Amino acid sequence: MVHMDATALITVFFNAEIAEDARPLCSLRWRGRYHRRHIRVRRSSLDKSNADRHRLKRLTMPRALITGVTGQDGSYLAELLLEKGYDVTGLVRRASTENFARIEHLRDRLTLVQADLLDQLSLIDALERTQPDELYNLAAMSFVPSSWQQPVLTAEFDAIGVTRLLEAIRLVNRRIRFYQASSSEMFGQVREVPQTEATPFHPRSPYGVAKVYGHFITVNYRESYGLFACSGILFNHESPRRGREFVTRKISDGVARIKHGRARALALGNLDAQRDWGFAGDYVQAMWHMLQQTEPGDYVIATGEAHSVREFAELAFARAGLDCREFVREDPALRRPAEVDHLIGNSTKARTVLGWRPAVTFPQLVDMMVDADLAALGR
């Protein structure tokens, strides 16, 4: 109990101002509704100056912790949560060089803490320090071709790393709501088209195998310990923030380089491989919706449309006024050891339960990415 000048018991609602030293006495869980807490505070601490009002307001914000905050999805999710009034903390690995380009415009609104999915104690410490209401695990070894070169490290991050996070939640605070970034790569050699939450997994890469483990360990902790843990089985989602090693960004960047005279050709792997491509900014909204439900669950997030790599390239070159047949060549060395040919998702559950629908169409996505790379190289 906090001693006061004149002790007063006040009822604090979600939008009330509360004293900072009272924060440990209550755990404010925000789910879009007002939550009542009875706490004792110092009246003198309810200062009305602008600086103190801002400080006190942060205490009533819902708190989110994002792993992988510096990546494509992490940056879009951080933007979304900040817009919704969250106090957002990003978990970053210690490194000799910083790579914060995607979140540079958010740095003054984010808190960054150091921890590592390979280090259990650092994760426990991060949860104790940040006291999040929601934890979004977006960190991963996410470039599928690299998983054949580094299969063990991929498993450490994408499989065992998920277990370490869930263990940290179990030990620190089981009320934390957890989102796991699962992947359509888990379906691999597909058993049915389109794929749903009930479609059996048959991964075709070390990355896909590790993601299956991460998916099922999330289900296991939900069922074993009653955690509010969800998995989003996200199909391919792209944006101008996508890394250049991914085929979509490789194409848009290649188009821009050819258009500006900095390259003459673009080498690609399997042009006939089909993917269900959406916009990353749309998909992070689905992540947030999952953690606002009354019951946890797993959801396929997809557009329901399949397009080939060839089609993506044709639209991208056409956007720049070029004919892809003049510049694109197929390189067998760029094919995967075990190819995944036809991924297309059925997101009926997400559309029905979450009310989620993609807003950006496939042609709009291609145009967005090409325009961004043309502008970047034209500066």
Short mmCIF file of C-alpha atoms in Angstrom, two decimals:
data_model
loop_
_atom_site.label_atom_id
_atom_site.label_comp_id
_atom_site.label_asym_id
_atom_site.label_seq_id
_atom_site.Cartn_x
_atom_site.Cartn_y
_atom_site.Cartn_z
CA MET A 1 0.00 0.00 0.00
CA VAL A 2 1.24 3.53 -0.81
CA HIS A 3 1.02 6.10 2.06
CA MET A 4 -0.70 9.37 1.17
CA ASP A 5 -1.02 12.93 2.47
CA ALA A 6 -4.73 12.28 2.79
CA THR A 7 -5.46 8.68 2.05
CA ALA A 8 -8.09 8.28 -0.61
CA LEU A 9 -9.37 5.19 -2.37
CA ILE A 10 -10.03 6.00 -5.99
CA THR A 11 -11.47 3.92 -8.76
CA VAL A 12 -9.25 4.04 -11.81
CA PHE A 13 -10.66 3.41 -15.27
CA PHE A 14 -8.66 2.74 -18.44
CA ASN A 15 -8.45 6.45 -19.34
CA ALA A 16 -7.66 7.70 -15.84
CA GLU A 17 -4.36 9.25 -14.79
CA ILE A 18 -2.60 7.23 -12.11
CA ALA A 19 0.57 7.75 -10.13
CA GLU A 20 3.67 6.07 -11.47
CA ASP A 21 4.52 4.51 -8.12
CA ALA A 22 1.11 2.84 -8.11
CA ARG A 23 1.76 0.95 -11.38
CA PRO A 24 3.19 -2.17 -9.72
CA LEU A 25 0.03 -2.47 -7.59
CA CYS A 26 -2.13 -3.18 -10.60
CA SER A 27 -1.83 -5.03 -13.85
CA LEU A 28 -3.89 -3.18 -16.40
CA ARG A 29 -5.08 -5.50 -19.13
CA TRP A 30 -6.67 -3.62 -21.99
CA ARG A 31 -8.93 -5.35 -24.48
CA GLY A 32 -10.77 -2.42 -26.04
CA ARG A 33 -12.99 -2.07 -22.95
CA TYR A 34 -12.73 -0.15 -19.68
CA HIS A 35 -11.21 -2.11 -16.80
CA ARG A 36 -11.72 -1.07 -13.22
CA ARG A 37 -8.92 -1.23 -10.66
CA HIS A 38 -9.01 -0.07 -7.03
CA ILE A 39 -5.65 1.30 -5.89
CA ARG A 40 -4.30 3.78 -3.38
CA VAL A 41 -2.31 6.72 -4.74
CA ARG A 42 -0.85 10.02 -3.64
CA ARG A 43 -3.17 12.82 -4.65
CA SER A 44 -0.20 15.13 -4.91
CA SER A 45 1.23 12.89 -7.65
CA LEU A 46 -1.67 13.62 -9.99
CA ASP A 47 0.12 16.63 -11.44
CA LYS A 48 -1.65 18.37 -14.33
CA SER A 49 1.42 19.68 -16.14
CA ASN A 50 1.75 18.51 -19.73
CA ALA A 51 4.92 16.50 -19.01
CA ASP A 52 3.40 14.69 -16.05
CA ARG A 53 0.12 14.09 -17.87
CA HIS A 54 2.04 12.37 -20.66
CA ARG A 55 4.03 10.29 -18.17
CA LEU A 56 0.93 9.27 -16.25
CA LYS A 57 -0.99 8.44 -19.41
CA ARG A 58 1.67 5.90 -20.41
CA LEU A 59 0.92 3.96 -17.25
CA THR A 60 -2.59 3.18 -18.45
CA MET A 61 -1.53 2.21 -21.97
CA PRO A 62 -1.68 -1.45 -22.98
CA ARG A 63 1.88 -2.75 -23.27
CA ALA A 64 3.22 -4.79 -26.16
CA LEU A 65 6.57 -6.47 -26.67
CA ILE A 66 7.63 -7.28 -30.23
CA THR A 67 10.47 -9.61 -31.14
CA GLY A 68 11.80 -8.96 -34.62
CA VAL A 69 10.72 -5.32 -34.39
CA THR A 70 13.38 -4.23 -36.88
CA GLY A 71 12.02 -6.49 -39.62
CA GLN A 72 9.31 -5.86 -42.19
CA ASP A 73 6.42 -7.17 -40.11
CA GLY A 74 7.78 -5.78 -36.86
CA SER A 75 7.95 -2.25 -38.21
CA TYR A 76 4.39 -2.35 -39.55
CA LEU A 77 3.08 -3.90 -36.34
CA ALA A 78 4.86 -1.28 -34.22
CA GLU A 79 3.22 1.46 -36.29
CA LEU A 80 -0.20 -0.14 -35.87
CA LEU A 81 0.10 -0.59 -32.11
CA LEU A 82 1.40 2.94 -31.58
CA GLU A 83 -1.59 4.26 -33.52
CA LYS A 84 -3.84 2.27 -31.20
CA GLY A 85 -2.31 3.84 -28.11
CA TYR A 86 0.04 1.06 -27.01
CA ASP A 87 3.27 1.45 -25.11
CA VAL A 88 5.50 -0.53 -27.50
CA THR A 89 8.81 -2.16 -26.68
CA GLY A 90 10.95 -3.88 -29.28
CA LEU A 91 13.28 -6.73 -28.44
CA VAL A 92 16.59 -6.53 -30.31
CA ARG A 93 19.73 -8.65 -30.32
CA ARG A 94 23.04 -7.19 -29.27
CA ALA A 95 25.12 -6.53 -32.39
CA SER A 96 28.21 -4.54 -33.34
CA THR A 97 26.22 -2.72 -36.02
CA GLU A 98 22.65 -1.44 -35.80
CA ASN A 99 20.08 -2.11 -38.50
CA PHE A 100 17.15 0.06 -37.51
CA ALA A 101 16.31 1.55 -40.92
CA ARG A 102 12.73 0.20 -40.95
CA ILE A 103 11.91 1.71 -37.55
CA GLU A 104 14.01 4.87 -37.74
CA HIS A 105 10.86 6.99 -38.04
CA LEU A 106 9.54 5.39 -34.84
CA ARG A 107 12.68 5.50 -32.66
CA ASP A 108 11.46 8.36 -30.46
CA ARG A 109 8.21 6.50 -29.76
CA LEU A 110 9.64 3.02 -29.15
CA THR A 111 11.54 1.49 -26.28
CA LEU A 112 14.19 -1.04 -27.29
CA VAL A 113 15.52 -3.73 -24.96
CA GLN A 114 18.26 -6.25 -25.62
CA ALA A 115 17.55 -9.96 -25.41
CA ASP A 116 18.11 -13.05 -27.53
CA LEU A 117 15.95 -16.01 -28.48
CA LEU A 118 19.03 -18.16 -27.89
CA ASP A 119 19.31 -17.01 -24.26
CA GLN A 120 16.54 -18.08 -21.87
CA LEU A 121 17.57 -15.80 -18.99
CA SER A 122 17.63 -12.70 -21.20
CA LEU A 123 14.04 -13.39 -22.26
CA ILE A 124 12.88 -13.82 -18.67
CA ASP A 125 14.60 -10.56 -17.76
CA ALA A 126 12.98 -8.76 -20.70
CA LEU A 127 9.50 -9.86 -19.63
CA GLU A 128 10.11 -8.86 -16.02
CA ARG A 129 11.39 -5.44 -17.07
CA THR A 130 8.72 -4.60 -19.64
CA GLN A 131 5.67 -6.33 -18.10
CA PRO A 132 3.86 -6.67 -21.45
CA ASP A 133 0.18 -7.44 -21.85
CA GLU A 134 0.83 -8.83 -25.35
CA LEU A 135 3.91 -10.48 -26.85
CA TYR A 136 4.29 -10.79 -30.62
CA ASN A 137 7.01 -13.22 -31.69
CA LEU A 138 8.07 -12.14 -35.18
CA ALA A 139 11.78 -12.88 -34.83
CA ALA A 140 13.03 -15.73 -36.98
CA MET A 141 15.55 -16.95 -39.51
CA SER A 142 13.05 -16.10 -42.21
CA PHE A 143 14.87 -16.50 -45.54
CA VAL A 144 13.95 -20.02 -46.63
CA PRO A 145 16.95 -20.76 -48.94
CA SER A 146 19.38 -19.94 -46.10
CA SER A 147 17.82 -22.61 -43.93
CA TRP A 148 19.54 -25.29 -46.01
CA GLN A 149 22.92 -23.67 -45.32
CA GLN A 150 22.16 -23.12 -41.61
CA PRO A 151 19.62 -25.77 -40.58
CA VAL A 152 20.73 -26.03 -36.94
CA LEU A 153 20.71 -22.27 -36.36
CA THR A 154 17.32 -22.07 -38.07
CA ALA A 155 15.98 -24.65 -35.62
CA GLU A 156 17.47 -22.78 -32.65
CA PHE A 157 15.67 -19.56 -33.56
CA ASP A 158 12.46 -20.76 -35.23
CA ALA A 159 11.75 -23.80 -33.05
CA ILE A 160 13.60 -23.80 -29.72
CA GLY A 161 13.47 -20.01 -29.55
CA VAL A 162 9.67 -20.16 -29.49
CA THR A 163 9.84 -22.63 -26.60
CA ARG A 164 12.12 -20.29 -24.67
CA LEU A 165 9.63 -17.45 -25.07
CA LEU A 166 6.72 -19.60 -23.96
CA GLU A 167 8.72 -20.81 -20.97
CA ALA A 168 9.49 -17.21 -20.06
CA ILE A 169 5.77 -16.40 -20.14
CA ARG A 170 4.97 -19.46 -18.04
CA LEU A 171 7.52 -18.45 -15.43
CA VAL A 172 6.94 -14.68 -15.35
CA ASN A 173 3.26 -14.04 -16.08
CA ARG A 174 0.85 -16.53 -17.64
CA ARG A 175 -1.65 -13.76 -18.39
CA ILE A 176 0.55 -12.39 -21.20
CA ARG A 177 -1.14 -12.95 -24.54
CA PHE A 178 1.19 -14.52 -27.08
CA TYR A 179 1.26 -14.39 -30.88
CA GLN A 180 3.44 -16.84 -32.82
CA ALA A 181 4.32 -16.12 -36.44
CA SER A 182 3.69 -19.43 -38.18
CA SER A 183 4.12 -19.78 -41.94
CA SER A 184 2.49 -21.19 -45.04
CA GLU A 185 5.83 -22.93 -45.68
CA MET A 186 4.66 -25.49 -43.11
CA PHE A 187 2.26 -26.88 -45.73
CA GLY A 188 5.12 -27.54 -48.16
CA GLN A 189 4.06 -30.39 -50.42
CA VAL A 190 0.42 -29.50 -50.13
CA ARG A 191 -2.24 -32.12 -49.46
CA GLU A 192 -5.10 -29.90 -50.62
CA VAL A 193 -5.71 -26.61 -52.38
CA PRO A 194 -6.48 -24.16 -50.89
CA GLN A 195 -4.94 -24.75 -47.47
CA THR A 196 -6.86 -24.20 -44.22
CA GLU A 197 -6.09 -24.49 -40.51
CA ALA A 198 -6.93 -28.20 -40.75
CA THR A 199 -4.67 -29.01 -43.73
CA PRO A 200 -1.87 -31.44 -42.74
CA PHE A 201 1.67 -30.08 -42.77
CA HIS A 202 4.39 -31.48 -45.03
CA PRO A 203 7.27 -28.96 -44.86
CA ARG A 204 9.88 -29.00 -47.63
CA SER A 205 12.68 -26.98 -46.03
CA PRO A 206 14.51 -26.79 -42.69
CA TYR A 207 12.72 -23.47 -42.22
CA GLY A 208 9.32 -25.09 -42.71
CA VAL A 209 10.21 -27.95 -40.35
CA ALA A 210 11.31 -25.52 -37.63
CA LYS A 211 8.14 -23.48 -38.07
CA VAL A 212 6.01 -26.62 -37.61
CA TYR A 213 7.73 -27.22 -34.28
CA GLY A 214 7.16 -23.58 -33.27
CA HIS A 215 3.52 -23.88 -34.25
CA PHE A 216 2.83 -27.06 -32.30
CA ILE A 217 4.78 -26.02 -29.20
CA THR A 218 2.53 -22.94 -29.12
CA VAL A 219 -0.53 -25.19 -29.28
CA ASN A 220 0.99 -27.42 -26.59
CA TYR A 221 1.58 -24.57 -24.12
CA ARG A 222 -1.93 -23.30 -24.78
CA GLU A 223 -3.41 -26.69 -23.97
CA SER A 224 -1.00 -27.63 -21.17
CA TYR A 225 -0.76 -24.37 -19.24
CA GLY A 226 -3.84 -22.43 -20.32
CA LEU A 227 -1.83 -19.69 -22.02
CA PHE A 228 -3.59 -17.32 -24.38
CA ALA A 229 -1.35 -18.32 -27.29
CA CYS A 230 -2.26 -17.90 -30.96
CA SER A 231 -0.54 -18.84 -34.20
CA GLY A 232 -1.03 -16.88 -37.38
CA ILE A 233 -0.35 -19.09 -40.39
CA LEU A 234 0.57 -16.22 -42.67
CA PHE A 235 0.97 -16.75 -46.37
CA ASN A 236 3.51 -14.66 -48.28
CA HIS A 237 3.21 -10.98 -47.39
CA GLU A 238 5.37 -8.33 -48.97
CA SER A 239 6.01 -4.59 -49.00
CA PRO A 240 8.65 -2.02 -49.95
CA ARG A 241 10.30 -2.91 -46.62
CA ARG A 242 10.91 -6.51 -47.67
CA GLY A 243 14.56 -7.59 -47.74
CA ARG A 244 16.18 -7.67 -51.18
CA GLU A 245 16.98 -11.37 -50.83
CA PHE A 246 13.26 -12.23 -51.16
CA VAL A 247 12.06 -12.84 -54.71
CA THR A 248 9.40 -10.12 -54.75
CA ARG A 249 11.80 -7.41 -53.60
CA LYS A 250 14.53 -8.86 -55.80
CA ILE A 251 12.21 -8.31 -58.74
CA SER A 252 11.09 -4.78 -57.83
CA ASP A 253 14.66 -3.74 -57.06
CA GLY A 254 15.89 -5.36 -60.28
CA VAL A 255 13.29 -3.50 -62.30
CA ALA A 256 14.37 -0.20 -60.77
CA ARG A 257 18.04 -0.91 -61.44
CA ILE A 258 17.38 -1.84 -65.06
CA LYS A 259 15.17 1.21 -65.54
CA HIS A 260 17.88 3.49 -64.17
CA GLY A 261 20.60 1.82 -66.25
CA ARG A 262 22.35 0.17 -63.30
CA ALA A 263 21.70 -3.42 -64.43
CA ARG A 264 21.04 -5.23 -67.70
CA ALA A 265 19.32 -8.45 -66.62
CA LEU A 266 17.58 -10.17 -63.73
CA ALA A 267 18.22 -13.84 -62.85
CA LEU A 268 15.38 -15.71 -61.11
CA GLY A 269 14.74 -19.30 -60.07
CA ASN A 270 11.48 -21.15 -60.64
CA LEU A 271 9.24 -18.74 -62.56
CA ASP A 272 6.26 -21.07 -62.37
CA ALA A 273 6.16 -21.36 -58.57
CA GLN A 274 2.86 -19.95 -57.30
CA ARG A 275 2.30 -18.04 -54.10
CA ASP A 276 -0.53 -16.31 -52.31
CA TRP A 277 0.92 -12.79 -51.95
CA GLY A 278 -0.55 -10.04 -49.77
CA PHE A 279 0.52 -6.74 -48.22
CA ALA A 280 2.37 -6.95 -44.91
CA GLY A 281 0.58 -3.86 -43.58
CA ASP A 282 -2.74 -5.71 -43.91
CA TYR A 283 -1.43 -8.87 -42.28
CA VAL A 284 -0.21 -7.27 -39.05
CA GLN A 285 -3.77 -6.12 -38.42
CA ALA A 286 -4.79 -9.78 -38.32
CA MET A 287 -2.08 -10.43 -35.73
CA TRP A 288 -3.53 -7.77 -33.45
CA HIS A 289 -7.09 -9.01 -33.91
CA MET A 290 -6.08 -12.52 -32.81
CA LEU A 291 -4.98 -11.27 -29.40
CA GLN A 292 -8.21 -9.30 -28.86
CA GLN A 293 -10.46 -12.37 -28.96
CA THR A 294 -12.04 -14.00 -25.91
CA GLU A 295 -10.49 -17.37 -26.78
CA PRO A 296 -7.10 -18.16 -28.36
CA GLY A 297 -6.86 -19.93 -31.69
CA ASP A 298 -4.92 -20.43 -34.91
CA TYR A 299 -5.74 -18.64 -38.15
CA VAL A 300 -4.74 -18.83 -41.80
CA ILE A 301 -4.11 -15.32 -43.12
CA ALA A 302 -4.14 -15.14 -46.91
CA THR A 303 -5.73 -13.40 -49.91
CA GLY A 304 -7.04 -16.61 -51.47
CA GLU A 305 -5.41 -15.76 -54.81
CA ALA A 306 -2.38 -17.51 -56.29
CA HIS A 307 0.05 -15.81 -58.65
CA SER A 308 3.25 -17.09 -60.22
CA VAL A 309 6.69 -15.54 -59.95
CA ARG A 310 6.45 -14.98 -63.70
CA GLU A 311 3.24 -12.98 -63.28
CA PHE A 312 4.81 -10.86 -60.55
CA ALA A 313 7.77 -10.10 -62.84
CA GLU A 314 5.53 -9.26 -65.80
CA LEU A 315 3.51 -6.75 -63.77
CA ALA A 316 6.63 -5.25 -62.18
CA PHE A 317 8.42 -4.65 -65.48
CA ALA A 318 5.24 -3.33 -67.07
CA ARG A 319 4.92 -0.79 -64.24
CA ALA A 320 8.26 0.65 -65.33
CA GLY A 321 7.33 0.51 -69.03
CA LEU A 322 9.55 -2.50 -69.74
CA ASP A 323 9.03 -5.99 -71.18
CA CYS A 324 10.23 -8.63 -68.72
CA ARG A 325 10.97 -11.09 -71.54
CA GLU A 326 13.88 -8.88 -72.57
CA PHE A 327 15.54 -8.88 -69.16
CA VAL A 328 14.54 -11.94 -67.11
CA ARG A 329 16.44 -15.21 -67.35
CA GLU A 330 15.81 -18.41 -65.43
CA ASP A 331 18.80 -19.72 -63.47
CA PRO A 332 18.52 -23.37 -62.33
CA ALA A 333 21.10 -22.68 -59.60
CA LEU A 334 18.53 -20.46 -57.86
CA ARG A 335 15.96 -23.23 -57.50
CA ARG A 336 15.35 -24.74 -54.08
CA PRO A 337 16.56 -28.30 -53.35
CA ALA A 338 12.91 -29.20 -52.58
CA GLU A 339 10.46 -26.86 -54.25
CA VAL A 340 7.09 -25.72 -52.94
CA ASP A 341 5.01 -25.16 -56.03
CA HIS A 342 1.47 -24.11 -55.14
CA LEU A 343 0.55 -22.31 -51.93
CA ILE A 344 -2.85 -20.65 -51.64
CA GLY A 345 -4.70 -20.03 -48.41
CA ASN A 346 -8.33 -20.17 -47.33
CA SER A 347 -8.78 -17.45 -44.69
CA THR A 348 -12.50 -18.02 -44.10
CA LYS A 349 -11.99 -18.48 -40.35
CA ALA A 350 -10.10 -15.19 -40.03
CA ARG A 351 -12.68 -13.34 -42.09
CA THR A 352 -15.53 -14.78 -40.04
CA VAL A 353 -14.10 -14.67 -36.51
CA LEU A 354 -11.70 -11.73 -36.73
CA GLY A 355 -13.55 -9.69 -39.32
CA TRP A 356 -10.25 -9.40 -41.20
CA ARG A 357 -9.93 -8.88 -44.94
CA PRO A 358 -6.97 -7.82 -47.08
CA ALA A 359 -7.26 -4.29 -48.46
CA VAL A 360 -4.36 -4.16 -50.94
CA THR A 361 -4.76 -6.14 -54.17
CA PHE A 362 -1.97 -8.04 -55.91
CA PRO A 363 -1.49 -5.45 -58.71
CA GLN A 364 -1.50 -2.65 -56.12
CA LEU A 365 1.16 -4.48 -54.13
CA VAL A 366 3.41 -4.90 -57.16
CA ASP A 367 2.98 -1.24 -58.14
CA MET A 368 3.71 -0.11 -54.57
CA MET A 369 6.97 -2.04 -54.43
CA VAL A 370 8.20 -1.01 -57.88
CA ASP A 371 7.32 2.64 -57.29
CA ALA A 372 9.22 2.66 -53.99
CA ASP A 373 12.36 1.16 -55.53
CA LEU A 374 12.21 3.47 -58.56
CA ALA A 375 11.94 6.45 -56.24
CA ALA A 376 14.75 5.22 -53.98
CA LEU A 377 17.19 4.77 -56.86
CA GLY A 378 16.11 8.00 -58.50
CA ARG A 379 17.08 10.15 -55.53
#
